[in-house]
Each structure stands twice: as structure tokens, then as C-alpha cells.
Amino acid sequence: MRNAFINTVLDACAQREDIFIISGDAGLGVFDDFKERYPQRFLNLGVAEQNMTGFAAGLAMTGFKVVVYNIIPFILYRCYEQVRNDICYQELPVILVGIGSGVTYAPMGMSHYAVEDIGIASTLPNLQVLSPCDPVEARCAANHALAASQPVYVRLAKRGEPDLHPGKIEDIALPQVLREGEQVALLCHGSITEEVLKAHAMLVAEGCCPRLVSVPMVQPLPVEQLRNLLGGMRAVIVVEEHYRQCGLGAAVAAQLSLACPIIKLGLPERFIHEIRDTAGMRSQFGLDAGSIVQAVMQCR
């Protein structure tokens, strides 16, 4: 996903002279070609995240479309005040690109996990939040963010994720139906979608066919479109690599007022002390394919 997003931005630089990229000492090697072609439009501002964010806001005020790149704890957590006051308050069209959504960086520990970022971002007016599930959605997210007139936060996993969509999509703001189905709906976002697709295949083999929907636009939530997709369902299960109480599931429960139960599969509200790889973390917290299958079967 990371490469798909960044390459889309780099391709746009050939037609646009206003794109400026700032790195916080991350993505070494990712921008080598860009630095050679456009040396006046790239800065690595090092391990100084508050300064990086304020600098991005200043550039945006002079007319640049600024892309700020870092891992999520350093794009949103450490510099929350600057994102809030300098970017969102002034509604500047800065693109915040955060790498390492969920527990992508397992087993590096809780300092590198991004399991509360949607909750933090939800406190910021004017900020759109995109959580693409694959490179196809990542490219669409890049085009959307480049065209946006307001700040956009894009949370990505890392690299190597497979394409989950059969072809190009047109509007990242809309829910994306990955598999048609009935009775039970599975909602997801981000790289956990690959695990949900595995669960869906297992369920189909057992004669159960839930509707599977990717929701890349987490904020603002596409309420009416989701309500249309979820109408008549017996249950809705939201699967996310994020705290249950402040992610997509919480937003769906608060904003949609559905008649059916909303079951949230996510991380419990506590610090993660366990040391495992990403697959091990998902199994530990009931986000692996087998656990998703069990949750769906209980709703039949």
C-alpha cells in the first residue's frame, strides 16, 4: 500500500509544481528518485515532529500541497497540538501519511503501534481519515487527498499487501462491497481486510455468505450509503486492528442507529504488552480468520 500511495503522489508531481514532500527521517529510499528529480520540493526535517508539522502548515499557507510522511506515532501522536492548531484549525490542505496502522510493526512494541489513531483523529474537526485496505484503494486515496481542499490523514500498513479489489475503484469516499452476501455484514478497513477475506472464503465453504464491505473513508463516515448497504441485515460485525471503543465500530454504532446488533471485533482498551509478530497478535486478540468465522456463525 505504501508504495502504491507514494508512487501515485510522485506521478502527480510531473504535472503539478505545488507538491512538496516532508519526511520525518522515515521512508529512507522511498523518495530517492523524487529527491533527484525535484530537489527543491523535498525536505527531511529529522526527528523533530512538532517542527515538521508546523513547517508543513507554513508551506501550505504559501500555496504548496504538502505531503508529510512518517510512521503514525510520529505523524499524529507526538505532534497532536500542531496538527490540531496549525493544520486542522486553519483547514489547510496538508496530507498526513502515516505508516504502520494497527500492529503492522509487531513485535516492536506498543510505542510503534497505531491502535488508537482513529479515535485521536476523530477529535479533530476538518480532518478526513482514510484507511485503505489494499494498493487499489491506496491509489484512489492518494488521488482523493491530492484533490482535497482540507487536511487528510491517510493510515497505511507498510508494503507487500496484495490487491483485494479486482479492478480500479472510482470514489474512495464510498463503502466498497468486496463480496456480496446476506443476513450478516462484515465491515472492515485497513490491512485486516485480508484476514476478513480469508474468513469469508472459509464461511462460503460452510454454506454461509456474509456481505463484506470495506470502509476506507472512516471520517466523515458515509452514513447514508452504509445504511443502505446494511438495511435488513441480521447483524453487523465490524473487524478492525484498532481499539474497539473508538474506531470504525464505535462510529457505526453511534451514527447509524441500526436495528440489528453491531458486534465489534477489535483490540481491548489496554496497552499491548504481548510480544508476537502481526499474525500472532491477530490470533491473540481474536482478529484472525478463524475467530472471525466463529463470530459470524454465532449470528446466523
PDB file of C-alpha atoms in Angstrom, residues 15 49 162 180 188 204 227 231 246:
ATOM      1  CA  GLN A  15       2.018  17.594 -13.791  1.00  0.00           C
ATOM      2  CA  GLU A  49       7.906  16.117  14.665  1.00  0.00           C
ATOM      3  CA  PRO A 162      -1.983  -7.844  -2.152  1.00  0.00           C
ATOM      4  CA  GLU A 180     -21.986  -9.709  -1.926  1.00  0.00           C
ATOM      5  CA  CYS A 188     -13.581  -3.603   7.854  1.00  0.00           C
ATOM      6  CA  VAL A 204     -18.645 -19.745   1.976  1.00  0.00           C
ATOM      7  CA  ARG A 227     -27.308   2.471   5.971  1.00  0.00           C
ATOM      8  CA  GLY A 231     -30.508  -2.452   5.839  1.00  0.00           C
ATOM      9  CA  CYS A 246     -13.018   4.495  19.418  1.00  0.00           C
TER      10      CYS A 246
END
